[in-house]
Amino acid sequence: MINHLLVLPRLRIQNANAISSPMTWGFPAMSAFVGVQQVLERNLPDDIKLVFNEIGVVCHHIEPQVTEGGFIKAFHLTRNPVDKSGGTAAIVEEGRAHLEVTLLIGVESEGDDLSSAERRRAIAQTLFDQVQGMRIAGGSVMPAFDTQQRNRPELISFSATESERVKQWRRLKRRLLPGFALVLRDDLLTEHTTTLKAQDESATALDAWLDLSRLNHECLVEQVKDEKDGKEKEVVRWSVRRPYRGWLVPIPVGYGALSDQYDPGEVANARDPSVPFRFVESLYSIGEWVSPHRFQKPDDLMWFVENDLDRGIYRLQNDYADTVAQD
């Protein structure tokens, strides 16, 4: 249960990375925002003693930098200078998007006094100012349009009383509208895999993932009587098949090991030769965009790291599906 929640509202991010994995594009991967949480925690001022546990993201606006028109979209690419031979340099495709998001970070006190409202305001403003100079998902944080500072950062200490806690969360949810938060739906992927296997034993989790990631149009042939002569004729109707309700999307959730772990410096050209190295590949699941007013508690939209080092699994987790199952 989250007792303290840091709210960094309406951050405008320019040119964030829109290619979230080798197989998906659009909203940045949640691992990018977990990275922001970790960098922010590592660079805390000496007088702020907090521990960051989880992070949630509410997206208020997204503007992918792509061409418009037709059935196929293409990213806007930069024109790079010529190379040393005078020839045209190769273009490495980079997807970008402009975002407006609110970050919610679950924190714990590690010796800091969070009972004082004045102290909480000071911490929230300090961390909000610090975020302004950071990169988020590869993008730059831009100055806010809100010159009146109506959307101020806040560090909320939830009450121990359940009724008061519910009121605090309701007030915060109103601040998060309009917007959508991404949550994890591993349960739907598992359920749909079972459904497809019942129809075809060769079906895999990848088949279920692809099936949930697209719009499936089905052709239905019906026998209808003609109003003029009363004869039956075949009428073709098309319908969209949706196995589940909700705005479902394919998402990357972490990495799986492809090799053993190598000692620091053993692999040439590693980004950081001072830490162990391991070859990995992306892990995928299904996510759902949910409006904040539907969350019963702040824990529902929070993401946290849940690694299994013995199996070589480095992934993120979210508990929204557990709340849905209880309802």
Tab-separated table of C-alpha atoms in Angstrom:
chain	number	residue	atom	x	y	z
A	1	MET	CA	0.000	0.000	0.000
A	2	ILE	CA	1.335	3.424	-0.992
A	3	ASN	CA	1.566	5.906	1.875
A	4	HIS	CA	3.327	8.787	0.103
A	5	LEU	CA	2.858	9.753	-3.541
A	6	LEU	CA	4.915	12.300	-5.464
A	7	VAL	CA	2.903	13.972	-8.248
A	8	LEU	CA	4.831	15.693	-11.066
A	9	PRO	CA	2.026	17.111	-13.213
A	10	ARG	CA	1.713	17.974	-16.899
A	11	LEU	CA	5.298	17.486	-18.052
A	12	ARG	CA	5.689	18.469	-21.715
A	13	ILE	CA	8.219	16.199	-23.417
A	14	GLN	CA	9.494	16.965	-26.894
A	15	ASN	CA	10.899	14.279	-29.226
A	16	ALA	CA	10.483	11.315	-26.900
A	17	ASN	CA	11.419	7.919	-28.308
A	18	ALA	CA	8.322	6.474	-30.007
A	19	ILE	CA	9.959	3.156	-30.980
A	20	SER	CA	9.378	1.262	-27.752
A	21	SER	CA	10.797	-2.096	-28.931
A	22	PRO	CA	11.783	-3.982	-32.106
A	23	MET	CA	8.105	-4.875	-32.669
A	24	THR	CA	6.084	-1.971	-31.233
A	25	TRP	CA	5.887	1.781	-31.599
A	26	GLY	CA	3.825	4.610	-30.153
A	27	PHE	CA	3.983	5.440	-26.461
A	28	PRO	CA	7.472	4.996	-24.914
A	29	ALA	CA	8.159	1.765	-23.039
A	30	MET	CA	7.420	1.858	-19.312
A	31	SER	CA	11.051	0.889	-18.696
A	32	ALA	CA	11.981	4.387	-19.891
A	33	PHE	CA	9.909	5.949	-17.114
A	34	VAL	CA	11.263	3.510	-14.526
A	35	GLY	CA	14.685	4.746	-15.631
A	36	VAL	CA	13.578	8.316	-14.905
A	37	GLN	CA	12.533	7.243	-11.414
A	38	GLN	CA	15.916	5.615	-10.783
A	39	VAL	CA	17.918	8.587	-12.083
A	40	LEU	CA	15.839	10.987	-10.020
A	41	GLU	CA	16.408	8.903	-6.891
A	42	ARG	CA	20.160	8.630	-7.461
A	43	ASN	CA	20.467	12.393	-7.839
A	44	LEU	CA	18.440	13.388	-4.801
A	45	PRO	CA	19.873	16.326	-2.854
A	46	ASP	CA	21.625	15.344	0.360
A	47	ASP	CA	18.882	16.888	2.501
A	48	ILE	CA	16.104	14.799	0.908
A	49	LYS	CA	16.037	11.262	2.264
A	50	LEU	CA	13.476	9.277	0.269
A	51	VAL	CA	13.240	5.846	-1.353
A	52	PHE	CA	11.413	5.518	-4.686
A	53	ASN	CA	9.482	2.253	-5.071
A	54	GLU	CA	7.195	2.456	-8.115
A	55	ILE	CA	5.998	4.795	-10.843
A	56	GLY	CA	2.776	5.439	-12.735
A	57	VAL	CA	2.295	7.485	-15.890
A	58	VAL	CA	-0.848	9.266	-17.048
A	59	CYS	CA	-0.716	10.420	-20.668
A	60	HIS	CA	-2.749	13.556	-21.417
A	61	HIS	CA	-1.582	14.094	-25.001
A	62	ILE	CA	0.601	12.345	-27.572
A	63	GLU	CA	1.588	13.600	-31.004
A	64	PRO	CA	3.643	11.081	-33.019
A	65	GLN	CA	5.932	12.748	-35.556
A	66	VAL	CA	4.695	10.826	-38.596
A	67	THR	CA	3.363	11.566	-42.064
A	68	GLU	CA	-0.402	11.767	-42.349
A	69	GLY	CA	-2.629	10.388	-45.103
A	70	GLY	CA	-3.099	6.967	-46.623
A	71	PHE	CA	-2.943	3.602	-44.901
A	72	ILE	CA	0.799	3.661	-44.178
A	73	LYS	CA	2.522	6.119	-41.869
A	74	ALA	CA	6.233	6.937	-41.831
A	75	PHE	CA	8.351	8.662	-39.194
A	76	HIS	CA	9.760	12.123	-39.814
A	77	LEU	CA	13.510	11.535	-40.127
A	78	THR	CA	16.384	13.976	-39.782
A	79	ARG	CA	18.684	14.780	-42.689
A	80	ASN	CA	22.177	14.146	-41.353
A	81	PRO	CA	25.361	15.836	-42.632
A	82	VAL	CA	27.501	14.066	-45.239
A	83	ASP	CA	30.134	11.611	-44.045
A	84	LYS	CA	33.909	12.071	-44.242
A	85	SER	CA	34.000	10.846	-47.843
A	86	GLY	CA	31.461	13.444	-48.900
A	87	GLY	CA	28.743	10.881	-49.483
A	88	THR	CA	25.260	10.788	-48.009
A	89	ALA	CA	25.293	9.381	-44.491
A	90	ALA	CA	23.068	6.397	-43.751
A	91	ILE	CA	19.746	7.224	-42.124
A	92	VAL	CA	19.033	5.391	-38.896
A	93	GLU	CA	15.287	5.405	-38.393
A	94	GLU	CA	14.307	7.190	-35.200
A	95	GLY	CA	10.700	7.510	-34.140
A	96	ARG	CA	9.748	10.573	-32.106
A	97	ALA	CA	6.632	11.815	-30.354
A	98	HIS	CA	5.638	14.875	-28.346
A	99	LEU	CA	4.000	14.006	-25.018
A	100	GLU	CA	2.258	15.570	-22.084
A	101	VAL	CA	2.331	13.268	-19.071
A	102	THR	CA	1.898	13.280	-15.311
A	103	LEU	CA	4.312	11.138	-13.311
A	104	LEU	CA	3.195	9.517	-10.052
A	105	ILE	CA	6.006	8.096	-7.921
A	106	GLY	CA	5.438	6.033	-4.788
A	107	VAL	CA	7.992	7.040	-2.158
A	108	GLU	CA	8.969	6.105	1.376
A	109	SER	CA	10.664	8.228	3.979
A	110	GLU	CA	14.179	7.197	4.929
A	111	GLY	CA	14.576	9.630	7.792
A	112	ASP	CA	12.831	12.624	6.227
A	113	ASP	CA	9.927	14.261	8.059
A	114	LEU	CA	6.920	13.969	5.738
A	115	SER	CA	4.362	14.842	8.386
A	116	SER	CA	4.893	18.560	7.715
A	117	ALA	CA	2.878	19.980	4.798
A	118	GLU	CA	5.469	22.718	4.293
A	119	ARG	CA	8.275	20.147	4.062
A	120	ARG	CA	6.299	18.076	1.529
A	121	ARG	CA	5.700	21.144	-0.644
A	122	ALA	CA	9.397	22.007	-0.589
A	123	ILE	CA	10.412	18.458	-1.573
A	124	ALA	CA	7.844	18.308	-4.385
A	125	GLN	CA	8.967	21.635	-5.845
A	126	THR	CA	12.656	20.699	-5.617
A	127	LEU	CA	12.130	17.402	-7.431
A	128	PHE	CA	9.848	19.038	-10.003
A	129	ASP	CA	12.561	21.585	-10.781
A	130	GLN	CA	15.095	18.761	-11.038
A	131	VAL	CA	12.973	16.881	-13.553
A	132	GLN	CA	12.828	19.975	-15.757
A	133	GLY	CA	16.503	19.473	-16.598
A	134	MET	CA	16.291	15.730	-17.287
A	135	ARG	CA	15.694	13.646	-20.385
A	136	ILE	CA	12.554	11.520	-20.275
A	137	ALA	CA	12.331	8.613	-22.721
A	138	GLY	CA	15.038	10.330	-24.739
A	139	GLY	CA	13.002	13.531	-25.034
A	140	SER	CA	13.537	17.015	-23.644
A	141	VAL	CA	11.286	18.449	-20.936
A	142	MET	CA	9.862	21.757	-22.167
A	143	PRO	CA	8.527	24.699	-20.131
A	144	ALA	CA	4.867	24.351	-19.222
A	145	PHE	CA	2.147	26.402	-20.910
A	146	ASP	CA	0.563	26.920	-17.489
A	147	THR	CA	1.892	30.369	-16.560
A	148	GLN	CA	-0.523	30.592	-13.609
A	149	GLN	CA	0.993	27.444	-12.059
A	150	ARG	CA	-2.364	25.807	-11.486
A	151	ASN	CA	-0.794	22.382	-11.928
A	152	ARG	CA	1.689	22.410	-9.103
A	153	PRO	CA	3.788	19.455	-7.976
A	154	GLU	CA	2.619	17.752	-4.817
A	155	LEU	CA	3.828	15.172	-2.335
A	156	ILE	CA	0.733	13.538	-0.869
A	157	SER	CA	0.775	11.700	2.448
A	158	PHE	CA	-2.238	9.416	2.519
A	159	SER	CA	-4.217	9.205	5.712
A	160	ALA	CA	-4.255	6.041	7.808
A	161	THR	CA	-8.059	6.315	7.893
A	162	GLU	CA	-9.597	4.447	4.984
A	163	SER	CA	-12.443	6.921	4.375
A	164	GLU	CA	-10.077	9.910	4.306
A	165	ARG	CA	-7.656	7.997	2.103
A	166	VAL	CA	-10.435	7.401	-0.428
A	167	LYS	CA	-11.273	11.129	-0.463
A	168	GLN	CA	-7.638	12.058	-1.080
A	169	TRP	CA	-7.430	9.638	-3.995
A	170	ARG	CA	-10.677	10.951	-5.501
A	171	ARG	CA	-9.375	14.519	-5.391
A	172	LEU	CA	-6.160	13.430	-7.104
A	173	LYS	CA	-7.996	11.485	-9.802
A	174	ARG	CA	-9.839	14.636	-10.842
A	175	ARG	CA	-6.483	16.327	-11.395
A	176	LEU	CA	-5.406	13.515	-13.706
A	177	LEU	CA	-8.330	13.981	-16.099
A	178	PRO	CA	-8.484	13.975	-19.053
A	179	GLY	CA	-5.897	11.274	-19.635
A	180	PHE	CA	-5.165	7.554	-19.746
A	181	ALA	CA	-2.769	5.334	-17.801
A	182	LEU	CA	-1.152	2.177	-19.151
A	183	VAL	CA	-1.598	-0.983	-17.071
A	184	LEU	CA	-0.517	-4.599	-17.513
A	185	ARG	CA	-2.951	-7.302	-18.662
A	186	ASP	CA	-0.935	-10.523	-18.522
A	187	ASP	CA	-4.167	-12.210	-17.473
A	188	LEU	CA	-5.885	-11.500	-20.800
A	189	LEU	CA	-2.903	-12.798	-22.756
A	190	THR	CA	-2.877	-16.030	-20.733
A	191	GLU	CA	-6.636	-16.465	-21.058
A	192	HIS	CA	-6.629	-15.831	-24.807
A	193	THR	CA	-3.750	-18.263	-25.302
A	194	THR	CA	-5.829	-20.955	-23.606
A	195	THR	CA	-8.810	-20.103	-25.832
A	196	LEU	CA	-6.779	-20.390	-29.027
A	197	LYS	CA	-5.186	-23.656	-27.885
A	198	ALA	CA	-8.664	-25.111	-27.404
A	199	GLN	CA	-9.354	-24.315	-31.057
A	200	ASP	CA	-5.911	-25.288	-32.367
A	201	GLU	CA	-3.357	-27.232	-30.308
A	202	SER	CA	-0.483	-25.660	-32.261
A	203	ALA	CA	-1.450	-22.122	-31.154
A	204	THR	CA	1.127	-20.293	-29.045
A	205	ALA	CA	1.303	-17.238	-26.828
A	206	LEU	CA	2.671	-15.331	-29.841
A	207	ASP	CA	-0.506	-16.129	-31.791
A	208	ALA	CA	-2.594	-14.828	-28.906
A	209	TRP	CA	-0.432	-11.705	-28.615
A	210	LEU	CA	-0.782	-10.928	-32.326
A	211	ASP	CA	-4.517	-11.639	-32.236
A	212	LEU	CA	-5.021	-9.148	-29.404
A	213	SER	CA	-2.764	-6.569	-31.074
A	214	ARG	CA	-4.850	-6.064	-34.192
A	215	LEU	CA	-8.403	-5.423	-35.344
A	216	ASN	CA	-9.892	-8.649	-36.690
A	217	HIS	CA	-12.633	-8.295	-39.299
A	218	GLU	CA	-14.883	-11.308	-39.791
A	219	CYS	CA	-17.108	-12.048	-42.769
A	220	LEU	CA	-20.616	-13.288	-41.976
A	221	VAL	CA	-22.891	-14.677	-44.717
A	222	GLU	CA	-26.601	-14.466	-43.905
A	223	GLN	CA	-29.695	-15.704	-45.753
A	224	VAL	CA	-32.136	-12.809	-46.128
A	225	LYS	CA	-35.494	-12.661	-47.912
A	226	ASP	CA	-35.748	-10.111	-50.684
A	227	GLU	CA	-38.468	-7.538	-49.944
A	228	LYS	CA	-39.580	-7.430	-53.612
A	229	ASP	CA	-39.902	-11.070	-54.690
A	230	GLY	CA	-39.625	-12.834	-51.333
A	231	LYS	CA	-36.767	-15.029	-52.492
A	232	GLU	CA	-33.872	-15.779	-50.186
A	233	LYS	CA	-30.487	-14.380	-51.070
A	234	GLU	CA	-27.077	-14.304	-49.477
A	235	VAL	CA	-25.974	-11.058	-47.798
A	236	VAL	CA	-22.382	-10.532	-46.719
A	237	ARG	CA	-21.788	-8.564	-43.536
A	238	TRP	CA	-18.464	-7.583	-41.988
A	239	SER	CA	-17.971	-7.207	-38.260
A	240	VAL	CA	-15.032	-6.467	-35.981
A	241	ARG	CA	-14.198	-9.277	-33.565
A	242	ARG	CA	-13.013	-8.093	-30.161
A	243	PRO	CA	-12.298	-10.884	-27.657
A	244	TYR	CA	-12.218	-8.432	-24.730
A	245	ARG	CA	-13.494	-4.996	-23.928
A	246	GLY	CA	-11.067	-2.157	-23.386
A	247	TRP	CA	-8.279	-0.374	-25.228
A	248	LEU	CA	-5.699	-3.154	-25.519
A	249	VAL	CA	-2.222	-2.615	-26.973
A	250	PRO	CA	0.964	-4.697	-27.369
A	251	ILE	CA	3.745	-3.515	-25.062
A	252	PRO	CA	7.314	-4.457	-24.103
A	253	VAL	CA	7.674	-5.304	-20.413
A	254	GLY	CA	11.374	-6.025	-20.016
A	255	TYR	CA	14.147	-8.323	-21.194
A	256	GLY	CA	15.003	-12.016	-21.180
A	257	ALA	CA	18.559	-13.359	-21.132
A	258	LEU	CA	20.021	-14.900	-24.298
A	259	SER	CA	23.435	-15.686	-22.847
A	260	ASP	CA	25.282	-16.223	-19.609
A	261	GLN	CA	26.407	-13.206	-17.616
A	262	TYR	CA	29.891	-12.005	-18.537
A	263	ASP	CA	32.327	-10.345	-16.167
A	264	PRO	CA	32.936	-6.583	-16.476
A	265	GLY	CA	35.131	-5.761	-19.464
A	266	GLU	CA	34.909	-9.264	-20.959
A	267	VAL	CA	32.674	-8.162	-23.862
A	268	ALA	CA	34.217	-5.607	-26.224
A	269	ASN	CA	32.430	-2.310	-26.939
A	270	ALA	CA	29.971	-2.660	-24.047
A	271	ARG	CA	28.384	0.612	-23.006
A	272	ASP	CA	29.735	0.399	-19.457
A	273	PRO	CA	32.806	-1.876	-19.098
A	274	SER	CA	32.678	-1.607	-15.300
A	275	VAL	CA	29.488	-3.686	-14.846
A	276	PRO	CA	28.581	-7.291	-15.804
A	277	PHE	CA	27.194	-7.818	-19.308
A	278	ARG	CA	24.496	-10.076	-20.739
A	279	PHE	CA	22.858	-10.407	-24.145
A	280	VAL	CA	19.064	-10.070	-23.899
A	281	GLU	CA	15.934	-9.813	-26.026
A	282	SER	CA	12.684	-7.931	-25.443
A	283	LEU	CA	9.775	-9.494	-23.570
A	284	TYR	CA	6.228	-8.643	-24.633
A	285	SER	CA	2.787	-8.647	-23.107
A	286	ILE	CA	-0.562	-6.908	-23.458
A	287	GLY	CA	-1.345	-3.557	-21.875
A	288	GLU	CA	-4.558	-1.614	-21.465
A	289	TRP	CA	-5.149	2.127	-21.454
A	290	VAL	CA	-7.480	2.991	-18.580
A	291	SER	CA	-8.935	6.331	-17.550
A	292	PRO	CA	-7.725	7.357	-14.054
A	293	HIS	CA	-11.262	7.700	-12.712
A	294	ARG	CA	-11.624	3.901	-12.937
A	295	PHE	CA	-8.778	3.132	-10.532
A	296	GLN	CA	-9.851	2.167	-7.027
A	297	LYS	CA	-6.471	2.943	-5.456
A	298	PRO	CA	-3.146	4.480	-6.578
A	299	ASP	CA	-1.435	1.066	-6.540
A	300	ASP	CA	-3.488	0.029	-9.598
A	301	LEU	CA	-1.531	2.152	-12.088
A	302	MET	CA	1.933	1.784	-10.560
A	303	TRP	CA	4.762	-0.146	-12.233
A	304	PHE	CA	7.669	-1.695	-10.368
A	305	VAL	CA	10.700	-3.889	-11.102
A	306	GLU	CA	10.299	-7.632	-10.526
A	307	ASN	CA	13.397	-9.507	-11.705
A	308	ASP	CA	14.054	-13.242	-11.638
A	309	LEU	CA	17.833	-13.416	-11.802
A	310	ASP	CA	17.949	-17.231	-11.708
A	311	ARG	CA	15.893	-17.425	-14.916
A	312	GLY	CA	17.495	-14.366	-16.474
A	313	ILE	CA	14.242	-12.384	-16.493
A	314	TYR	CA	14.397	-8.615	-16.103
A	315	ARG	CA	10.897	-7.244	-16.310
A	316	LEU	CA	8.342	-4.798	-14.975
A	317	GLN	CA	5.138	-5.668	-13.154
A	318	ASN	CA	1.805	-4.009	-12.468
A	319	ASP	CA	-1.001	-5.266	-10.192
A	320	TYR	CA	-4.071	-3.846	-11.964
A	321	ALA	CA	-5.189	-7.307	-13.126
A	322	ASP	CA	-5.343	-8.493	-9.499
A	323	THR	CA	-7.736	-5.658	-8.648
A	324	VAL	CA	-9.971	-6.503	-11.635
A	325	ALA	CA	-10.026	-10.169	-10.590
A	326	GLN	CA	-11.151	-9.239	-7.067
A	327	ASP	CA	-13.974	-7.080	-8.434
